[in-house]
Tab-separated table of C-alpha atoms in Angstrom:
chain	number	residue	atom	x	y	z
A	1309	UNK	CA	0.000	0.000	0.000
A	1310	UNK	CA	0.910	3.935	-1.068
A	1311	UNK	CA	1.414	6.029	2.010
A	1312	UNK	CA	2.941	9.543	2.717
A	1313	UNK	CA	3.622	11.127	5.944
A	1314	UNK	CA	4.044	14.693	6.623
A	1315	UNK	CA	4.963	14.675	10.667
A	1316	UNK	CA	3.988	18.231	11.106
A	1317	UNK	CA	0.536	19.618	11.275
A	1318	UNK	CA	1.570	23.068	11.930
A	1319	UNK	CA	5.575	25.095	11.242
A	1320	UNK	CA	5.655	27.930	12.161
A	1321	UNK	CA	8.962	30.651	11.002
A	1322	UNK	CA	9.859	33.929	11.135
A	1323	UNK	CA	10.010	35.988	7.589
A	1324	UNK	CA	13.312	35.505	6.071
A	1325	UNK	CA	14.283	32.245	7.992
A	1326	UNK	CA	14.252	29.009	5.732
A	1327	UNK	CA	11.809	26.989	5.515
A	1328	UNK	CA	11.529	22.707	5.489
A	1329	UNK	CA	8.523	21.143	5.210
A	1330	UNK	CA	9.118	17.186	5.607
A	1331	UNK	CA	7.738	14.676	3.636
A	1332	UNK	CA	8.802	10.864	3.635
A	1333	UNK	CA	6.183	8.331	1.634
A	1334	UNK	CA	6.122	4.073	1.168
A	1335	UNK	CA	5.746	2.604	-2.307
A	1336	UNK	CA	6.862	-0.563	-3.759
A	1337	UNK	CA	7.578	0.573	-7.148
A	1338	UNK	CA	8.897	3.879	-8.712
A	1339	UNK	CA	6.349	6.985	-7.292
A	1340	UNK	CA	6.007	10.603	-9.004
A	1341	UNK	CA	6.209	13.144	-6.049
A	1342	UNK	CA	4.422	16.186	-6.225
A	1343	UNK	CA	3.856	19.247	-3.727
A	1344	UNK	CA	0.667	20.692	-3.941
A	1345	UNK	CA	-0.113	24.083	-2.084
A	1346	UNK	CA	-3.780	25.162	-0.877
A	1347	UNK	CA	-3.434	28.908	0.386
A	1348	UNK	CA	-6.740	30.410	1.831
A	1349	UNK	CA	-10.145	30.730	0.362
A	1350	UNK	CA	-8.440	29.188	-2.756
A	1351	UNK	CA	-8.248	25.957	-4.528
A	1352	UNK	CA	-5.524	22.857	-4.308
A	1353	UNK	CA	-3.187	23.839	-7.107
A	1354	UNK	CA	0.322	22.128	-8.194
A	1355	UNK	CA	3.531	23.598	-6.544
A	1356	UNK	CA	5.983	21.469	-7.957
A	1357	UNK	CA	6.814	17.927	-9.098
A	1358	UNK	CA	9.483	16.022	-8.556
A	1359	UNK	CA	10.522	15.278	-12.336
A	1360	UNK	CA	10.663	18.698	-13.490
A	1361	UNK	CA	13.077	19.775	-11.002
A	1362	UNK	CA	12.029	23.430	-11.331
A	1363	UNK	CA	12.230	25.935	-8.684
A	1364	UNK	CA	8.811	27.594	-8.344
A	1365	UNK	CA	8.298	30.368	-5.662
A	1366	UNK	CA	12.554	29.748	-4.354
A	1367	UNK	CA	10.743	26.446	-3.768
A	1368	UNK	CA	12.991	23.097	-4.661
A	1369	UNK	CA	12.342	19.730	-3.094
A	1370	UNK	CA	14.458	16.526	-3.907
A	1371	UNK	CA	13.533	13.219	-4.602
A	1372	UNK	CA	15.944	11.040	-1.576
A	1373	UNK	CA	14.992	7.553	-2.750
A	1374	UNK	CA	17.345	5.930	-0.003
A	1375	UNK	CA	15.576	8.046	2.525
A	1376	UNK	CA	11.862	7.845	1.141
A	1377	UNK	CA	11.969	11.553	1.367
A	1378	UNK	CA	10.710	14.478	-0.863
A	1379	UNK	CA	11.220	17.429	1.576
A	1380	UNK	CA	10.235	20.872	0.234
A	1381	UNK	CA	12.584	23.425	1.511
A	1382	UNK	CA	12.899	27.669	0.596
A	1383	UNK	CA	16.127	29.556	1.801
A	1384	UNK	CA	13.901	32.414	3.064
A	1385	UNK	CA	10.125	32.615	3.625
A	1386	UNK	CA	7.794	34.792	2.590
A	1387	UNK	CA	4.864	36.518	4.331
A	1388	UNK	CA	2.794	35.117	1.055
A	1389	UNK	CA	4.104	31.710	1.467
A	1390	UNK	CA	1.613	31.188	4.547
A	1391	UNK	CA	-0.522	28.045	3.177
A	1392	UNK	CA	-1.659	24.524	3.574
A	1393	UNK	CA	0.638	22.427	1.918
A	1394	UNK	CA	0.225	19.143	0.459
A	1395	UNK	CA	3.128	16.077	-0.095
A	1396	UNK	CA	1.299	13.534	-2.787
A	1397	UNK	CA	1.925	10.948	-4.908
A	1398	UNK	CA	1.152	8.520	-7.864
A	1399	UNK	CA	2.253	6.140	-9.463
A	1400	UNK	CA	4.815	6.779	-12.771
A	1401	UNK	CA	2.992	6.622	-16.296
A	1402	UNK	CA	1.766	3.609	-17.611
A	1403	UNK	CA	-1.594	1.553	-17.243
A	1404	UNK	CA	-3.637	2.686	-14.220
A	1405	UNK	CA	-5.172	5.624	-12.869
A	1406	UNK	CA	-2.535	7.936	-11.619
A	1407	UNK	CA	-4.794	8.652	-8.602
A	1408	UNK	CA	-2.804	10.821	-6.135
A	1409	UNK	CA	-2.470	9.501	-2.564
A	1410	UNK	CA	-1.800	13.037	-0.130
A	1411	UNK	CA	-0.342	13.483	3.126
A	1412	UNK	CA	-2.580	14.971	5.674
A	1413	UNK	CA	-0.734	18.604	5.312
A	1414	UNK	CA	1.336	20.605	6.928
A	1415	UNK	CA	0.328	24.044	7.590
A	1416	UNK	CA	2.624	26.696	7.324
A	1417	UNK	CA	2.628	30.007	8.921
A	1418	UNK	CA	5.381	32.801	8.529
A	1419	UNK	CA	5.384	35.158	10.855
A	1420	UNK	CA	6.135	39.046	9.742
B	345	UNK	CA	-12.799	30.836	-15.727
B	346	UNK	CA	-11.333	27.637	-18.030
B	347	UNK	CA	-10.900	25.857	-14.380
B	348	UNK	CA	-12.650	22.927	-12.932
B	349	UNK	CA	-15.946	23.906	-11.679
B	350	UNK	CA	-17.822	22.028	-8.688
B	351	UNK	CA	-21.951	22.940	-8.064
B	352	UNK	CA	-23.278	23.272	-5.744
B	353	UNK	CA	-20.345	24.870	-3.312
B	354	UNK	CA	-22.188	24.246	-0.026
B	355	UNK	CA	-24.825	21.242	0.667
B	356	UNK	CA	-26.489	20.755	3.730
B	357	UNK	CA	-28.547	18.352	4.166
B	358	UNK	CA	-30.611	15.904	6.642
B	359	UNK	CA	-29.051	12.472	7.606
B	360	UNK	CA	-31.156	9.798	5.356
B	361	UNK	CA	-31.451	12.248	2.158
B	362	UNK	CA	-29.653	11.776	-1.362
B	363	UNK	CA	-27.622	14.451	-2.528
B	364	UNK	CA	-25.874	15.056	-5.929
B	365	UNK	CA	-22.995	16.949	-6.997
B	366	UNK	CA	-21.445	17.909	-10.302
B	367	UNK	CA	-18.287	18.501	-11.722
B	368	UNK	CA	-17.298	20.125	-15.165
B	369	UNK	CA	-13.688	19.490	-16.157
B	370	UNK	CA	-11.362	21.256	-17.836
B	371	UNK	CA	-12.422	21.017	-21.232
B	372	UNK	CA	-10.987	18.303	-23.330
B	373	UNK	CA	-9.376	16.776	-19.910
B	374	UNK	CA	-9.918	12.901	-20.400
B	375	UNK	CA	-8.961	11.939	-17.067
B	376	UNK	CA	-11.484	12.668	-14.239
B	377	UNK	CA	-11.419	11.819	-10.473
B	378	UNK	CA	-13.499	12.028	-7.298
B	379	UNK	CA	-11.637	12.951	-3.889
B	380	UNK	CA	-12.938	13.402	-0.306
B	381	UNK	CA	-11.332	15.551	2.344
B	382	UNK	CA	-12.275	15.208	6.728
B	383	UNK	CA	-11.157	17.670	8.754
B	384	UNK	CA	-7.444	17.581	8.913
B	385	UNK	CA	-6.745	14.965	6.560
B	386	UNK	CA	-5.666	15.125	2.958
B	387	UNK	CA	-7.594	14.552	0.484
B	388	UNK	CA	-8.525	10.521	-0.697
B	389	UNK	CA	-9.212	9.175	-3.813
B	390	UNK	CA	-13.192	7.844	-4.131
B	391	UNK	CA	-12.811	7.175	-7.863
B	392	UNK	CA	-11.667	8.119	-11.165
B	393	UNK	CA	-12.943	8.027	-15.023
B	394	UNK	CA	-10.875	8.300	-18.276
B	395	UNK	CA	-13.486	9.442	-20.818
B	396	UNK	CA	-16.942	8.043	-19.732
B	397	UNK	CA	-15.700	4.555	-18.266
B	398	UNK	CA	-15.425	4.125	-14.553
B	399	UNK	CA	-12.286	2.332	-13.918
B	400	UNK	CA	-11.179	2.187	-10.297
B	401	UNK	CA	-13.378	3.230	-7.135
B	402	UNK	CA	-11.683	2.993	-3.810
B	403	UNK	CA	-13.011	0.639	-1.189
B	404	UNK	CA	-13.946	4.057	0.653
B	405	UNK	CA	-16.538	4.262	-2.237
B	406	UNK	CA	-19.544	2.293	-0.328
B	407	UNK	CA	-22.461	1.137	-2.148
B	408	UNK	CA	-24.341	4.431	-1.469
B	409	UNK	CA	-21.814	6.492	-3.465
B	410	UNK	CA	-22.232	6.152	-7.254
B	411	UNK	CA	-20.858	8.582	-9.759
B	412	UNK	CA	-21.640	9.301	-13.606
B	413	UNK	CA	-19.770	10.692	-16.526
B	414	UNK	CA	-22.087	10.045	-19.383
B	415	UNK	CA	-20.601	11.431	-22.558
B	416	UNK	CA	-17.319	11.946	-21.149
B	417	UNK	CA	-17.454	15.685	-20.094
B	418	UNK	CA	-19.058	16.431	-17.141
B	419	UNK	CA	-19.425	13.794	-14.013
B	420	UNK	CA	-21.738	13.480	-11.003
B	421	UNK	CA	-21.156	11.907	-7.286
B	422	UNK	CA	-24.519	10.865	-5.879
B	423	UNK	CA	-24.612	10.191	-2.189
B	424	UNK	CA	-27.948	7.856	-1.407
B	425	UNK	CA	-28.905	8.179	2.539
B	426	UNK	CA	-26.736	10.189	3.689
B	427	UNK	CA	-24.832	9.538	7.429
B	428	UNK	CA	-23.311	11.966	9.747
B	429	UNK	CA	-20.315	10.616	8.695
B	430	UNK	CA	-20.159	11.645	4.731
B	431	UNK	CA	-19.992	15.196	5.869
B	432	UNK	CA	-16.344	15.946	4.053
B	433	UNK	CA	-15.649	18.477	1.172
B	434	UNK	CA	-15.948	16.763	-1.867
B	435	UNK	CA	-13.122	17.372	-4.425
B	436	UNK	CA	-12.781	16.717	-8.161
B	437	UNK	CA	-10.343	16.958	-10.328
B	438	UNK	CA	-9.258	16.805	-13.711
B	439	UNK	CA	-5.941	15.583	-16.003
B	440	UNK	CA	-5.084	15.519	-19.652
B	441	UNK	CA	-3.140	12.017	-20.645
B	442	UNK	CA	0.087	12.585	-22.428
B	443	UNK	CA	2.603	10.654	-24.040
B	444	UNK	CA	5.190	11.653	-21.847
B	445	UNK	CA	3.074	10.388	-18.823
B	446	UNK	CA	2.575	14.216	-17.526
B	447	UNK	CA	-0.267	13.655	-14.616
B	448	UNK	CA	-0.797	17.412	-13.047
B	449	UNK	CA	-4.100	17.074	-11.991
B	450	UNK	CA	-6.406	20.641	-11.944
B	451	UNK	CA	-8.699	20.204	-8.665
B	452	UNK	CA	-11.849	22.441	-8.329
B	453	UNK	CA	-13.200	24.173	-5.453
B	454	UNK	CA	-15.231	21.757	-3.721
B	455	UNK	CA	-18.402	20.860	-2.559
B	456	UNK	CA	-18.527	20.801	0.970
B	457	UNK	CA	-21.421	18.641	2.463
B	458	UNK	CA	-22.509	18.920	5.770
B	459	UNK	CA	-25.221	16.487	7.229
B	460	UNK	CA	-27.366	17.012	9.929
């Protein structure tokens, strides 16, 4: 069975500091990673994935297969970066449905 | 706004009442699924379609749920007597199949269900 766990419900940093949200997941075969970022009164939208390797928002996060980890980590936070964020997976293309299994979220609050 | 679009936004309803809910997908997006979200918990997968078949419900998906995507565009999630306990926001999202096995999927806004 697909799992991910993301041990914090709430982090909480000052503006500026860097930021790690942590993510570790359990598959038996080869997973996509993806962050997905919910901030308020809007909807769940994509923040990155683990096969483009982009930076979006100074976010990266890095696919530790050793580990099980895909922690998403910024040098310096932002005020705007205050949101519900999401650690998911699915499986990588081929037959099947790609459905996404999430984390429960960790909610991240920077304080000005 | 070219998004996924969920109606209605808000539901409440009595416990032992159906309730439906619809979901228009991006257009031409082949790939559409069904998620529920508690109270802090992520969102889990009920079910998913590519075109108009159904082809994997999750056990989660009793045999009171049953969802719909007739000519392959838009998709409904009935709920038949509701319980307490199927008050979640409902979720649905949406996902174009490519070659090179790209799988963003574009979630709507919800429809969150509250039973009394």
């Amino acid at each position: 069975a697909q799992r991910v766990t993301q041990p914090e419900k709430l982090l909480s940093v000052f503006k500026g500091a860097p930021v790690e949200l942590k993510c570790n997941y359990s598959y038996s075969g080869s997973p996509e990673l993806f962050w997905y970022v919910q901030y308020s009164r809007q909807r769940l939208q994509l923040l990155l994935r683990h096969i483009s390797r982009e930076s979006i928002k100074g976010f990266t996060a890095d696919l530790n297969k050793g580990e099980t980890s895909f922690h998403l980590k910024k040098p310096f936070a932002q005020e705007e970066d205050s949101a519900m964020y999401y650690c998911a997976l699915s499986r990588v293309h081929g037959a099947g449905s790609y459905q996404l299994t999430f984390g429960k979220g960790t909610k991240l609050s920077v304080i000005p | 706004d070219t998004g996924v679009s969920q109606d209605p936004r808000h539901k409440i309803t009595k416990r032992g009442q159906n309730v439906t809910f619809r979901c228009d997908p991006i257009s031409e997006h082949n790939r559409l699924y069904w998620y529920r979200q508690t109270l802090g918990q992520g969102p889990e997968f009920l079910t998913y379609f590519q075109n108009e078949a159904q082809l994997e419900k999750s056990r989660l998906l009793s045999d009171r749920f049953s969802a719909e995507r007739p000519k392959g565009s838009f998709s409904t999630l009935e709920i038949q007597r509701t319980e307490q306990g199927d008050s979640a926001m409902y979720l649905c999202a949406s996902s174009l199949i490519r070659t090179s096995g790209d799988n963003e999927q574009f979630f709507g806004p919800g429809t969150r269900l509250t039973v009394l």
